[in-house]
Amino acid sequence: MTDQRPNIILIITDQQRFDTIQAAGYDFMETPHIDRLHREGIVFNNCFITAASCAPARASLFTGHYPHTTGILKNADTWKHGWIENLHDGGYQTVNIGKMHSWPYTTPLGFEQRYVVENKDRYLEGRYFYDEWDKALRARGLVKQQRELYRQLPDYKESLGAFDWLLDEDMHPDMFVGNMAVDWIRNYPVSEPLFLEIGFPGPHPPYDPIPRYAESYLKKELNIAPVLESDLANQPEPLKAMRIHNNEVDHDSVVHLLEPTAEQRHRQRAYYLANVTMIDEKVGEIMAALEEKGLLDNSIVIFTSDHGDCLTDHGHSQKWTMYDVITRVPMIIWAPNRFGEPRAVDGLVQQMDLGPTLMDIADIPIPEPMAARSLLPLLQSGPEAASCLRDVVFAEQAKDGILTTSKFMTMVRTQDWKLVHFLDEPWGQLFDLKADPLEVDNLWDAPAHSEKKKELLALLREWRIRDSYENADLWEDYR
């Protein structure tokens, strides 16, 4: 291969919290292979997504624009284009194995090859879509574990979405995606620089790991934060309504409980973390396959996730809120000897900044306008490194089938403060993150902090005005 630009391997999990990597300081985790990436790579300790649900966050990542610009505000909003097309047109071999959550699911998106594996439990859009995993299950004569079958279990409503995977181990969706990626790497010819996106469906619910992976977690203290009555009482009305909604409707096979026991919370957390360890094992196999194929030395490996999961923290199920356990995600860029010594970056970045960063690395022109900014000067410790970091990060979430009583929710976050605004509504959230890192003391109505609230609301307003102005030419070719 004459083109010596680096291969880019982008590994994305679904709904993985930032506190799920042992090397990041969470000793209860079992993640030796992700730990390796963490020890040897550049770790972004304050990486924030731009939306509190799957498709908007992913569309933002793969376009470099905020959801209010892409118009992709909820799952199943049409999403057909992004910077993968630029990588492809710039000479990269582009391959997707696993989850992307584009809509339609099979949209090319700039990939030459797509091996689509989507949500484990599809019940609304794409309910009858057969992805690669569905086909493999059917070929083996297996019936997929999903909501209709889980509902038949006597303890379904008490399980918080945590179930045992009882089918063949290699047919678990995360095992399936990992094995498919390893097989592709080992057997498919790579004739140009490779962009390989590997999308694991887990640890998104159902929380259904192979039982042997959960055994050790069930015996551990898992550092689960208590749910405080004062926290619940001072949440905005849309979040209170969403708690009730998730209790009444079993999204992704999870029946949310308003007052789960400590034992129920612990079991759910153990099953979720066991799924992370399963994925970690596959990350190790992917790295080994890249090395066997002779690709690893000239590869950049990125590990991240699309958002986190409350796992009953703050009394909530899954995502659709703006707590850090949702909006802050793992992000590691592993490329030994390319960007100097391994190190941690504590400044704020938006996850969508990956797009222009990868195009910069691949020597491909970054399309303009683009709200995301390249982190390459930061990776290279160049004179412009400080300008890559952000003073403020933002995230958005529109009304959908889960956040049912609010039109639009926006987060503005600095290093020390966070504000959550609800369109056309009097309530909100304001957190002093230094004094209250667990975000349990809502200061929205506190007179002593009214000036801080005004300051952050002004930041939000100026950002929306500036972003709209700076990206006004985005649709120039369609006018």
XYZ file of C-alpha atoms in Angstrom:
479
model
C 0.000 0.000 0.000
C 1.647 3.230 -1.156
C -0.661 5.595 0.758
C 0.855 5.755 4.258
C -1.848 7.794 5.952
C -2.919 6.138 9.225
C -5.728 3.659 9.556
C -8.532 4.934 11.790
C -10.357 2.418 13.968
C -13.336 4.012 15.728
C -14.891 1.813 18.423
C -18.210 3.122 19.754
C -20.231 1.490 22.486
C -23.844 2.367 23.158
C -24.885 3.973 26.426
C -21.594 3.492 28.328
C -20.979 5.747 31.320
C -17.609 7.418 31.884
C -17.179 5.621 35.234
C -16.812 2.154 33.683
C -13.053 1.905 33.092
C -10.735 0.654 35.826
C -7.755 2.727 34.635
C -9.906 5.863 35.000
C -10.057 5.233 38.749
C -13.015 2.874 39.074
C -11.438 -0.099 40.814
C -14.552 -2.277 40.701
C -14.308 -2.501 36.899
C -12.724 -5.369 34.939
C -11.520 -3.732 31.728
C -7.892 -4.778 31.054
C -7.974 -4.048 27.319
C -9.628 -0.636 27.498
C -7.234 0.037 30.390
C -4.379 -0.505 27.937
C -5.797 2.137 25.590
C -6.241 4.416 28.604
C -2.652 3.949 29.825
C -1.040 4.296 26.396
C -3.311 6.884 24.786
C -4.539 10.431 25.157
C -7.513 10.440 27.509
C -10.155 13.157 27.441
C -11.530 13.334 30.972
C -14.195 15.889 30.128
C -15.645 14.846 26.782
C -19.329 15.725 26.339
C -21.867 14.568 23.796
C -24.284 17.016 22.160
C -27.571 15.131 22.644
C -29.093 12.946 25.323
C -30.231 10.095 23.055
C -28.709 7.821 20.414
C -29.435 9.097 16.919
C -29.097 12.856 17.614
C -25.788 12.305 19.418
C -24.416 10.082 16.657
C -25.599 12.343 13.844
C -23.891 15.243 15.586
C -20.673 13.226 15.958
C -20.641 12.215 12.289
C -21.575 15.641 10.885
C -19.733 18.014 13.223
C -22.882 20.024 13.937
C -25.254 20.408 16.855
C -28.687 18.732 16.672
C -30.484 22.051 16.182
C -28.446 22.447 12.978
C -28.673 18.885 11.662
C -32.403 18.764 12.404
C -31.852 15.244 13.750
C -33.446 15.709 17.149
C -34.717 12.227 17.993
C -34.374 8.603 16.977
C -35.712 7.832 13.469
C -35.192 11.372 12.191
C -33.731 10.918 8.701
C -29.923 10.946 8.703
C -28.102 10.190 5.446
C -24.904 12.269 5.234
C -21.754 13.120 7.177
C -17.977 13.373 7.089
C -17.460 9.650 6.423
C -18.296 10.626 2.839
C -15.325 13.020 2.944
C -13.026 10.234 4.174
C -14.261 7.963 1.401
C -13.858 10.623 -1.286
C -10.418 11.376 0.141
C -9.162 7.857 -0.530
C -10.071 5.932 2.613
C -11.537 2.431 2.581
C -14.660 2.931 4.730
C -16.306 0.056 6.580
C -19.003 -0.154 9.282
C -19.464 -3.251 11.426
C -22.213 -3.006 14.022
C -24.314 -0.121 15.206
C -24.505 3.346 13.662
C -28.194 4.174 14.313
C -28.586 6.028 11.029
C -32.077 6.235 9.575
C -32.832 4.402 7.417
C -30.580 1.799 9.016
C -28.988 0.826 5.691
C -28.190 4.352 4.492
C -24.690 4.230 2.902
C -23.393 7.283 4.854
C -20.148 7.119 2.901
C -19.346 3.499 3.794
C -18.221 1.122 1.051
C -19.303 -1.796 3.212
C -21.925 -1.900 5.947
C -22.628 -4.864 8.220
C -25.509 -3.396 10.184
C -26.329 -4.510 13.722
C -28.747 -2.190 15.491
C -30.525 -2.007 18.853
C -30.875 -5.284 20.709
C -34.565 -4.637 21.383
C -36.300 -2.829 18.499
C -39.931 -2.088 19.157
C -40.799 1.116 17.296
C -38.821 2.109 14.192
C -37.260 -0.849 12.460
C -39.156 -3.417 14.481
C -39.279 -5.859 11.584
C -35.894 -4.946 10.105
C -33.525 -7.934 9.834
C -29.962 -6.901 10.524
C -26.880 -9.126 10.300
C -27.423 -10.399 13.835
C -31.091 -11.248 13.209
C -30.079 -13.217 10.124
C -27.403 -15.129 12.029
C -29.834 -16.026 14.821
C -32.389 -17.238 12.289
C -29.756 -19.261 10.408
C -28.898 -21.046 13.639
C -32.563 -21.670 14.431
C -32.573 -19.363 17.467
C -35.311 -16.977 18.576
C -33.893 -13.628 19.720
C -34.258 -12.718 23.369
C -36.359 -9.571 23.292
C -39.261 -7.802 24.918
C -42.045 -10.204 23.977
C -40.174 -13.074 25.618
C -38.818 -11.126 28.583
C -42.377 -10.022 29.380
C -43.249 -13.655 30.024
C -40.805 -13.892 32.922
C -42.492 -13.848 36.336
C -40.096 -11.192 37.675
C -40.084 -9.029 34.528
C -41.485 -5.933 36.244
C -39.015 -6.165 39.109
C -35.836 -6.791 37.092
C -35.011 -3.218 35.950
C -34.156 -4.656 32.536
C -31.485 -7.076 33.838
C -31.742 -10.583 32.381
C -29.451 -13.545 31.722
C -28.324 -14.258 28.152
C -29.290 -17.908 27.708
C -28.688 -18.460 23.993
C -25.361 -19.457 22.421
C -22.622 -17.206 23.812
C -21.340 -16.175 20.393
C -24.847 -15.035 19.459
C -24.911 -12.314 22.102
C -24.995 -9.107 20.021
C -21.758 -7.708 21.435
C -19.947 -11.017 20.971
C -21.393 -11.180 17.458
C -20.211 -7.679 16.498
C -16.790 -8.205 18.055
C -16.321 -11.536 16.292
C -17.460 -10.099 12.971
C -14.973 -7.235 13.308
C -12.124 -9.626 14.121
C -13.052 -11.859 11.195
C -13.198 -8.895 8.804
C -9.809 -7.583 9.932
C -8.181 -10.989 9.553
C -9.635 -11.881 6.184
C -10.538 -8.809 4.137
C -7.842 -7.153 2.007
C -6.982 -3.588 2.991
C -5.855 -1.764 -0.129
C -6.147 1.863 1.038
C -5.946 3.556 4.432
C -8.784 2.077 6.469
C -11.580 3.822 8.335
C -13.319 1.089 10.323
C -16.247 1.957 12.576
C -17.091 -0.821 15.044
C -20.368 -0.146 16.841
C -21.188 -2.332 19.832
C -24.919 -2.477 20.710
C -24.162 -2.767 24.450
C -24.200 -1.980 27.269
C -27.523 -0.449 26.132
C -30.458 -2.395 27.605
C -31.743 -4.991 27.883
C -28.918 -5.513 30.376
C -28.471 -9.135 29.373
C -24.861 -10.312 29.713
C -23.691 -13.881 29.550
C -24.157 -14.921 33.215
C -20.541 -15.858 33.947
C -19.449 -12.269 33.305
C -21.832 -10.975 35.967
C -20.746 -13.329 38.756
C -17.869 -11.227 40.097
C -19.793 -7.945 39.863
C -22.679 -9.396 41.859
C -20.238 -9.900 44.740
C -18.697 -6.405 44.637
C -19.410 -3.025 46.122
C -20.245 -0.961 43.015
C -20.219 2.590 44.371
C -23.895 3.257 43.615
C -24.983 6.741 44.674
C -28.107 6.982 46.847
C -31.235 8.596 45.430
C -32.157 11.543 47.658
C -35.716 12.666 48.253
C -34.553 16.281 48.034
C -33.104 15.573 44.575
C -36.376 14.066 43.345
C -38.504 16.834 44.854
C -36.545 19.629 43.157
C -36.387 18.180 39.653
C -38.222 20.045 36.864
C -41.718 18.841 36.042
C -40.753 17.224 32.694
C -38.247 14.996 34.499
C -40.796 14.065 37.152
C -43.243 13.154 34.385
C -40.598 11.091 32.614
C -40.005 9.036 35.763
C -43.698 8.115 35.765
C -43.696 7.433 32.020
C -40.725 5.072 32.253
C -42.445 3.256 35.089
C -45.559 2.748 32.976
C -43.898 1.929 29.625
C -41.153 -0.689 29.298
C -38.692 0.976 26.930
C -35.942 -1.413 25.797
C -37.301 -4.118 28.132
C -36.698 -1.893 31.160
C -39.597 -1.370 33.550
C -38.363 1.545 35.636
C -39.159 1.377 39.338
C -39.837 4.550 41.297
C -38.443 3.078 44.512
C -36.148 0.164 43.649
C -34.472 -1.675 46.478
C -30.729 -1.565 46.989
C -30.602 -5.178 45.841
C -32.450 -4.409 42.603
C -30.193 -1.459 41.852
C -27.084 -3.516 42.559
C -28.174 -6.369 40.308
C -28.985 -4.009 37.442
C -25.615 -2.277 37.802
C -23.764 -5.609 37.967
C -25.393 -6.826 34.755
C -24.657 -3.537 32.986
C -21.001 -3.601 34.026
C -20.698 -7.267 33.043
C -21.709 -6.230 29.526
C -18.901 -3.646 29.532
C -16.426 -6.392 30.441
C -17.720 -8.535 27.581
C -17.079 -5.642 25.189
C -13.648 -5.084 26.728
C -12.720 -8.678 25.889
C -13.662 -8.068 22.261
C -11.650 -4.829 22.194
C -8.621 -6.916 23.138
C -9.325 -9.356 20.316
C -9.746 -6.496 17.832
C -6.384 -5.045 18.850
C -4.761 -8.468 18.506
C -6.272 -8.964 15.039
C -5.016 -5.545 13.898
C -1.538 -6.473 15.109
C -1.636 -9.897 13.425
C -2.659 -8.244 10.157
C 0.187 -5.733 10.399
C -2.199 -2.792 10.638
C -1.762 -1.716 14.256
C 1.555 0.146 13.985
C 0.008 2.606 11.535
C -3.399 2.835 13.206
C -5.162 5.343 15.400
C -7.697 3.645 17.667
C -10.471 5.732 19.213
C -12.695 4.398 21.985
C -15.854 6.273 22.978
C -19.618 5.962 23.512
C -22.676 7.879 22.345
C -23.968 8.780 25.848
C -24.318 7.283 29.309
C -27.075 5.737 31.424
C -28.586 6.904 34.722
C -29.082 3.306 35.920
C -31.558 4.666 38.513
C -29.182 7.461 39.630
C -31.290 10.577 40.284
C -34.296 8.241 40.164
C -34.117 7.926 36.359
C -33.923 5.200 33.760
C -31.535 5.291 30.800
C -30.860 8.695 29.145
C -32.969 11.782 28.172
C -31.585 13.884 31.047
C -28.579 16.203 31.210
C -26.767 14.771 34.219
C -23.056 14.090 33.739
C -23.691 10.339 33.881
C -25.461 10.872 30.528
C -23.589 13.721 28.845
C -19.986 12.898 29.840
C -18.541 9.913 27.994
C -15.254 8.028 27.732
C -13.000 9.175 24.914
C -9.517 7.808 24.300
C -7.312 8.401 21.252
C -4.661 5.669 21.120
C -1.748 6.197 18.757
C 1.572 5.421 20.499
C 4.591 7.337 19.179
C 2.391 9.590 17.033
C 1.344 12.259 19.535
C 4.021 12.081 22.198
C 3.686 10.681 25.691
C 0.403 9.263 27.022
C -1.485 11.925 28.937
C -4.832 13.089 30.217
C -6.640 16.196 28.981
C -8.899 17.749 31.605
C -10.264 20.609 29.519
C -13.746 20.520 27.995
C -14.276 19.085 24.514
C -17.348 18.124 22.521
C -17.315 14.575 21.206
C -18.215 15.842 17.728
C -14.748 17.439 17.592
C -13.551 13.981 16.543
C -14.769 14.559 12.975
C -12.521 17.458 11.951
C -9.712 15.933 14.035
C -9.782 12.738 11.973
C -10.010 14.642 8.704
C -7.009 16.719 9.773
C -5.069 13.559 10.589
C -6.084 12.032 7.241
C -5.026 15.200 5.378
C -8.537 15.702 4.045
C -9.983 19.244 3.809
C -12.498 19.979 6.536
C -15.790 21.111 5.009
C -16.965 24.563 5.957
C -18.909 25.633 7.834
C -18.525 23.169 10.713
C -19.335 23.777 14.373
C -16.890 21.113 15.557
C -13.217 22.009 15.874
C -10.112 19.930 15.195
C -8.215 18.675 18.230
C -5.066 17.918 16.202
C -3.076 20.904 17.582
C -3.907 19.634 21.072
C -2.852 16.074 20.197
C 0.407 17.417 18.783
C 0.925 19.797 21.741
C 1.288 22.612 19.233
C 1.093 26.380 19.863
C -2.660 26.374 19.190
C -3.366 23.541 21.639
C -5.207 25.704 24.158
C -7.580 27.024 21.499
C -8.877 23.484 20.893
C -10.452 23.349 24.329
C -13.845 24.843 25.087
C -14.928 27.139 27.890
C -18.484 25.850 27.505
C -20.113 22.699 26.136
C -23.726 22.214 25.104
C -26.232 19.394 24.675
C -29.827 19.291 23.432
C -32.822 16.976 23.549
C -36.181 17.386 21.807
C -39.541 15.983 22.778
C -39.846 12.352 21.735
C -41.589 9.187 22.808
C -39.903 9.267 26.223
C -39.375 12.950 27.057
C -43.054 13.555 26.435
C -43.939 16.760 28.295
C -41.275 19.232 27.179
C -40.620 20.657 23.714
C -36.867 21.128 23.928
C -34.207 20.867 26.627
C -30.745 22.454 26.413
C -27.699 22.049 28.646
C -24.949 24.646 28.984
C -21.961 23.505 31.060
C -18.684 25.087 32.111
C -16.020 23.417 34.233
C -17.767 24.588 37.394
C -21.439 25.163 36.573
C -24.283 23.563 34.657
C -27.654 24.976 33.606
C -30.495 23.055 31.946
C -33.119 25.144 30.137
C -36.602 23.990 29.080
C -38.154 25.872 26.175
C -41.190 28.010 27.113
C -41.216 26.656 30.673
C -40.455 28.329 34.034
C -38.438 25.499 35.556
C -34.910 24.332 34.989
C -31.777 23.044 36.686
C -28.699 24.845 37.973
C -25.792 23.022 39.595
C -22.628 24.249 41.271
C -20.419 21.388 40.111
C -17.548 22.198 42.472
C -19.706 22.119 45.567
C -22.140 19.515 44.220
C -20.399 17.166 41.734
C -23.215 14.590 42.014
C -25.778 17.197 40.855
C -28.331 16.663 43.614
C -28.880 20.270 44.773
C -30.881 22.184 42.155
C -30.218 25.926 42.592
C -32.553 27.127 39.815
C -34.826 29.015 42.214
C -32.118 30.003 44.716
C -31.991 33.838 44.988
C -28.298 33.713 45.922
C -27.493 32.241 42.507
C -29.810 34.286 40.292
C -26.885 36.150 38.707
C -25.149 32.897 37.800
C -28.383 31.680 36.209
C -28.627 34.864 34.142
C -24.988 34.517 33.103
C -25.446 30.947 31.870
C -28.735 31.745 30.122
C -26.898 34.543 28.314
C -24.184 32.101 27.266
C -26.834 29.767 25.879
C -28.533 32.582 23.969
C -25.303 33.885 22.470
C -24.235 30.356 21.458
C -27.489 29.688 19.589
C -27.307 33.049 17.810
C -23.610 32.619 16.945
C -23.984 29.020 15.803
C -26.915 29.906 13.556
C -24.982 32.793 12.036
C -21.699 30.911 11.544
C -23.446 27.970 9.896
C -25.829 29.986 7.752
C -24.124 28.763 4.552
C -24.456 25.089 5.419
C -27.371 24.601 2.987
C -26.026 26.965 0.313
C -26.067 24.267 -2.378
C -29.756 23.580 -1.709
C -31.065 27.134 -1.795
